[in-house]
């Protein structure tokens, strides 16, 4: 009886977790629909989520969360969905090619999204990204002509702007096109 009770409890916890995950994903989908509705881009954003999940081996929830976060920060600033897509795909590409863990990439992406939303990457956000995703600095260096070793000073001066970061991430996306095999 004790084994049956323990098994039942275990199944109950698994079911509860699954229900909570589904509810959380539904909440995230609702949030994505709300933030994209003003621009009529919900379907396009969902397609981006699906492509990113497949390409980078992310769960649908992880991909939706990333797209929703960056969309929420950038689209109201007039940054088009195409640029948002380049940023999201470019970032995940450089993270994957750098061999960064999922947790490290997620933390760095949060920092990047904050920087993009504020207009510039500097201070703690720069330090975090440079430590977690050093490959991004190479793309920024190519975009700016500033040596990687001088980027910290460049960023401290407030010169590492959203526009530069978006161009660098677009560069990564283009350069790595086809180098990331889709996960199925």
CSV table of C-alpha atoms in Angstrom, one decimal:
chain,number,residue,atom,x,y,z
A,1,UNK,CA,0.0,0.0,0.0
A,2,UNK,CA,2.8,2.4,0.8
A,3,UNK,CA,4.4,1.8,-2.6
A,4,UNK,CA,1.0,2.4,-4.3
A,5,UNK,CA,0.5,5.6,-2.2
A,6,UNK,CA,4.0,6.8,-3.1
A,7,UNK,CA,3.5,6.1,-6.8
A,8,UNK,CA,0.2,7.9,-6.7
A,9,UNK,CA,1.7,10.9,-5.0
A,10,UNK,CA,4.5,10.9,-7.6
A,11,UNK,CA,2.1,10.8,-10.5
A,12,UNK,CA,0.0,13.5,-8.8
A,13,UNK,CA,3.1,15.8,-8.6
A,14,UNK,CA,4.0,15.1,-12.2
A,15,UNK,CA,0.4,15.9,-13.3
A,16,UNK,CA,0.4,19.1,-11.2
A,17,UNK,CA,3.7,20.2,-12.7
A,18,UNK,CA,2.5,19.5,-16.2
A,19,UNK,CA,-0.7,21.5,-15.6
A,20,UNK,CA,1.3,24.4,-14.2
A,21,UNK,CA,3.7,24.3,-17.1
A,22,UNK,CA,0.8,24.3,-19.6
A,23,UNK,CA,-0.9,27.2,-17.7
A,24,UNK,CA,2.4,29.1,-17.7
A,25,UNK,CA,2.8,28.6,-21.4
A,26,UNK,CA,-0.7,29.7,-22.0
A,27,UNK,CA,-0.1,32.9,-20.0
A,28,UNK,CA,3.0,33.5,-22.0
A,29,UNK,CA,1.1,33.0,-25.3
A,30,UNK,CA,-1.5,35.5,-24.0
A,31,UNK,CA,1.2,38.0,-23.2
A,32,UNK,CA,2.7,37.6,-26.6
A,33,UNK,CA,-0.7,38.1,-28.2
A,34,UNK,CA,-1.2,41.3,-26.2
A,35,UNK,CA,2.1,42.8,-27.0
A,36,UNK,CA,1.9,42.0,-30.7
A,37,UNK,CA,-1.7,42.9,-31.2
A,38,UNK,CA,-1.0,46.6,-31.6
A,39,UNK,CA,1.2,45.8,-34.5
A,40,UNK,CA,-0.8,42.9,-36.0
A,41,UNK,CA,2.2,40.6,-35.8
A,42,UNK,CA,1.1,37.8,-33.5
A,43,UNK,CA,1.2,35.1,-36.3
A,44,UNK,CA,4.7,36.3,-37.4
A,45,UNK,CA,5.9,36.3,-33.9
A,46,UNK,CA,4.6,32.8,-33.3
A,47,UNK,CA,6.4,31.6,-36.5
A,48,UNK,CA,9.6,33.1,-35.1
A,49,UNK,CA,9.1,31.3,-31.9
A,50,UNK,CA,8.6,28.0,-33.7
A,51,UNK,CA,11.7,28.5,-35.9
A,52,UNK,CA,13.8,29.4,-33.0
A,53,UNK,CA,12.7,26.5,-30.9
A,54,UNK,CA,13.4,24.1,-33.8
A,55,UNK,CA,16.7,25.6,-34.8
A,56,UNK,CA,18.2,26.1,-31.3
A,57,UNK,CA,16.7,23.1,-29.5
A,58,UNK,CA,14.8,25.5,-27.2
A,59,UNK,CA,11.5,24.5,-25.7
A,60,UNK,CA,8.5,26.4,-27.1
A,61,UNK,CA,8.2,28.1,-23.7
A,62,UNK,CA,11.9,29.2,-23.8
A,63,UNK,CA,11.6,30.5,-27.3
A,64,UNK,CA,8.3,32.3,-26.6
A,65,UNK,CA,9.7,33.9,-23.5
A,66,UNK,CA,12.7,35.2,-25.4
A,67,UNK,CA,10.7,36.5,-28.3
A,68,UNK,CA,8.1,38.1,-26.0
A,69,UNK,CA,10.8,39.8,-23.9
A,70,UNK,CA,12.7,41.3,-26.8
A,71,UNK,CA,9.5,42.2,-28.7
A,72,UNK,CA,8.2,44.0,-25.6
A,73,UNK,CA,11.3,46.0,-25.2
A,74,UNK,CA,12.1,46.9,-28.8
A,75,UNK,CA,8.9,47.0,-30.9
A,76,UNK,CA,7.4,50.1,-29.0
A,77,UNK,CA,10.7,51.9,-29.9
A,78,UNK,CA,9.9,51.5,-33.6
A,79,UNK,CA,12.3,48.6,-34.2
A,80,UNK,CA,10.7,46.3,-36.8
A,81,UNK,CA,10.0,42.6,-36.3
A,82,UNK,CA,12.6,41.8,-38.9
A,83,UNK,CA,15.3,43.5,-36.8
A,84,UNK,CA,13.9,41.8,-33.7
A,85,UNK,CA,14.2,38.5,-35.4
A,86,UNK,CA,17.7,39.1,-36.5
A,87,UNK,CA,18.7,40.1,-33.0
A,88,UNK,CA,17.1,37.0,-31.5
A,89,UNK,CA,18.4,34.6,-34.1
A,90,UNK,CA,21.8,36.3,-34.1
A,91,UNK,CA,22.2,36.1,-30.4
A,92,UNK,CA,21.1,32.5,-30.1
A,93,UNK,CA,23.5,31.6,-33.0
A,94,UNK,CA,26.5,33.2,-31.4
A,95,UNK,CA,25.6,31.7,-28.0
A,96,UNK,CA,25.3,28.2,-29.6
A,97,UNK,CA,28.5,28.5,-31.6
A,98,UNK,CA,30.2,29.7,-28.4
A,99,UNK,CA,29.1,26.6,-26.5
A,100,UNK,CA,27.3,28.5,-23.9
A,101,UNK,CA,25.0,26.6,-21.6
A,102,UNK,CA,21.2,27.3,-21.8
A,103,UNK,CA,21.3,29.0,-18.4
A,104,UNK,CA,24.2,31.2,-19.4
A,105,UNK,CA,22.6,32.1,-22.7
A,106,UNK,CA,19.3,32.9,-21.0
A,107,UNK,CA,21.0,35.2,-18.4
A,108,UNK,CA,23.0,37.0,-21.1
A,109,UNK,CA,20.0,37.4,-23.3
A,110,UNK,CA,18.1,39.1,-20.4
A,111,UNK,CA,21.0,41.5,-20.1
A,112,UNK,CA,21.1,42.1,-23.8
A,113,UNK,CA,17.4,42.7,-24.0
A,114,UNK,CA,17.7,45.3,-21.2
A,115,UNK,CA,20.6,47.0,-23.0
A,116,UNK,CA,18.7,47.1,-26.3
A,117,UNK,CA,15.7,48.6,-24.6
A,118,UNK,CA,17.8,51.2,-22.8
A,119,UNK,CA,19.6,52.3,-26.0
A,120,UNK,CA,23.1,51.2,-25.1
A,121,UNK,CA,25.2,48.3,-23.7
A,122,UNK,CA,27.5,49.4,-20.8
A,123,UNK,CA,28.4,48.6,-17.2
A,124,UNK,CA,27.2,45.4,-15.6
A,125,UNK,CA,25.3,44.4,-18.7
A,126,UNK,CA,28.4,44.7,-20.9
A,127,UNK,CA,30.5,42.8,-18.3
A,128,UNK,CA,27.9,40.0,-18.1
A,129,UNK,CA,27.5,39.6,-21.9
A,130,UNK,CA,31.3,39.7,-22.5
A,131,UNK,CA,31.8,37.0,-19.9
A,132,UNK,CA,28.9,34.8,-21.0
A,133,UNK,CA,28.9,35.3,-24.8
A,134,UNK,CA,32.4,36.5,-25.8
A,135,UNK,CA,31.7,35.7,-29.4
A,136,UNK,CA,29.3,38.6,-29.6
A,137,UNK,CA,32.2,41.0,-29.0
A,138,UNK,CA,33.8,39.8,-32.2
A,139,UNK,CA,30.7,40.7,-34.2
A,140,UNK,CA,30.5,44.1,-32.5
A,141,UNK,CA,34.2,44.6,-33.2
A,142,UNK,CA,33.7,43.9,-36.9
A,143,UNK,CA,30.7,46.2,-37.0
A,144,UNK,CA,32.4,49.1,-35.2
A,145,UNK,CA,36.0,48.7,-36.3
A,146,UNK,CA,37.0,48.9,-32.6
A,147,UNK,CA,39.3,46.1,-31.4
A,148,UNK,CA,37.7,43.6,-29.0
A,149,UNK,CA,40.1,44.7,-26.2
A,150,UNK,CA,38.9,48.3,-26.6
A,151,UNK,CA,35.2,47.6,-26.5
A,152,UNK,CA,34.8,47.9,-22.8
A,153,UNK,CA,36.0,51.5,-23.0
A,154,UNK,CA,33.9,52.1,-26.1
A,155,UNK,CA,30.8,50.8,-24.1
A,156,UNK,CA,31.7,52.8,-21.0
A,157,UNK,CA,31.6,55.9,-23.1
A,158,UNK,CA,28.0,55.0,-24.1
A,159,UNK,CA,29.0,54.4,-27.7
A,160,UNK,CA,27.8,50.8,-27.9
A,161,UNK,CA,24.2,51.6,-29.0
A,162,UNK,CA,21.2,49.6,-29.8
A,163,UNK,CA,21.7,50.3,-33.5
A,164,UNK,CA,25.3,48.9,-33.4
A,165,UNK,CA,24.2,45.8,-31.5
A,166,UNK,CA,21.3,45.2,-33.9
A,167,UNK,CA,23.7,45.5,-36.9
A,168,UNK,CA,26.2,43.1,-35.3
A,169,UNK,CA,23.5,40.5,-34.5
A,170,UNK,CA,22.2,40.8,-38.1
A,171,UNK,CA,25.8,40.2,-39.2
A,172,UNK,CA,26.0,37.1,-37.1
A,173,UNK,CA,22.7,35.8,-38.4
A,174,UNK,CA,23.8,36.2,-42.0
A,175,UNK,CA,27.3,34.9,-41.5
A,176,UNK,CA,26.1,31.8,-39.7
A,177,UNK,CA,23.2,31.0,-42.0
A,178,UNK,CA,23.1,27.3,-42.5
A,179,UNK,CA,25.9,26.6,-39.9
A,180,UNK,CA,23.4,25.8,-37.2
A,181,UNK,CA,21.7,22.5,-38.0
A,182,UNK,CA,18.1,22.5,-36.9
A,183,UNK,CA,17.3,20.1,-34.1
A,184,UNK,CA,14.2,18.0,-34.6
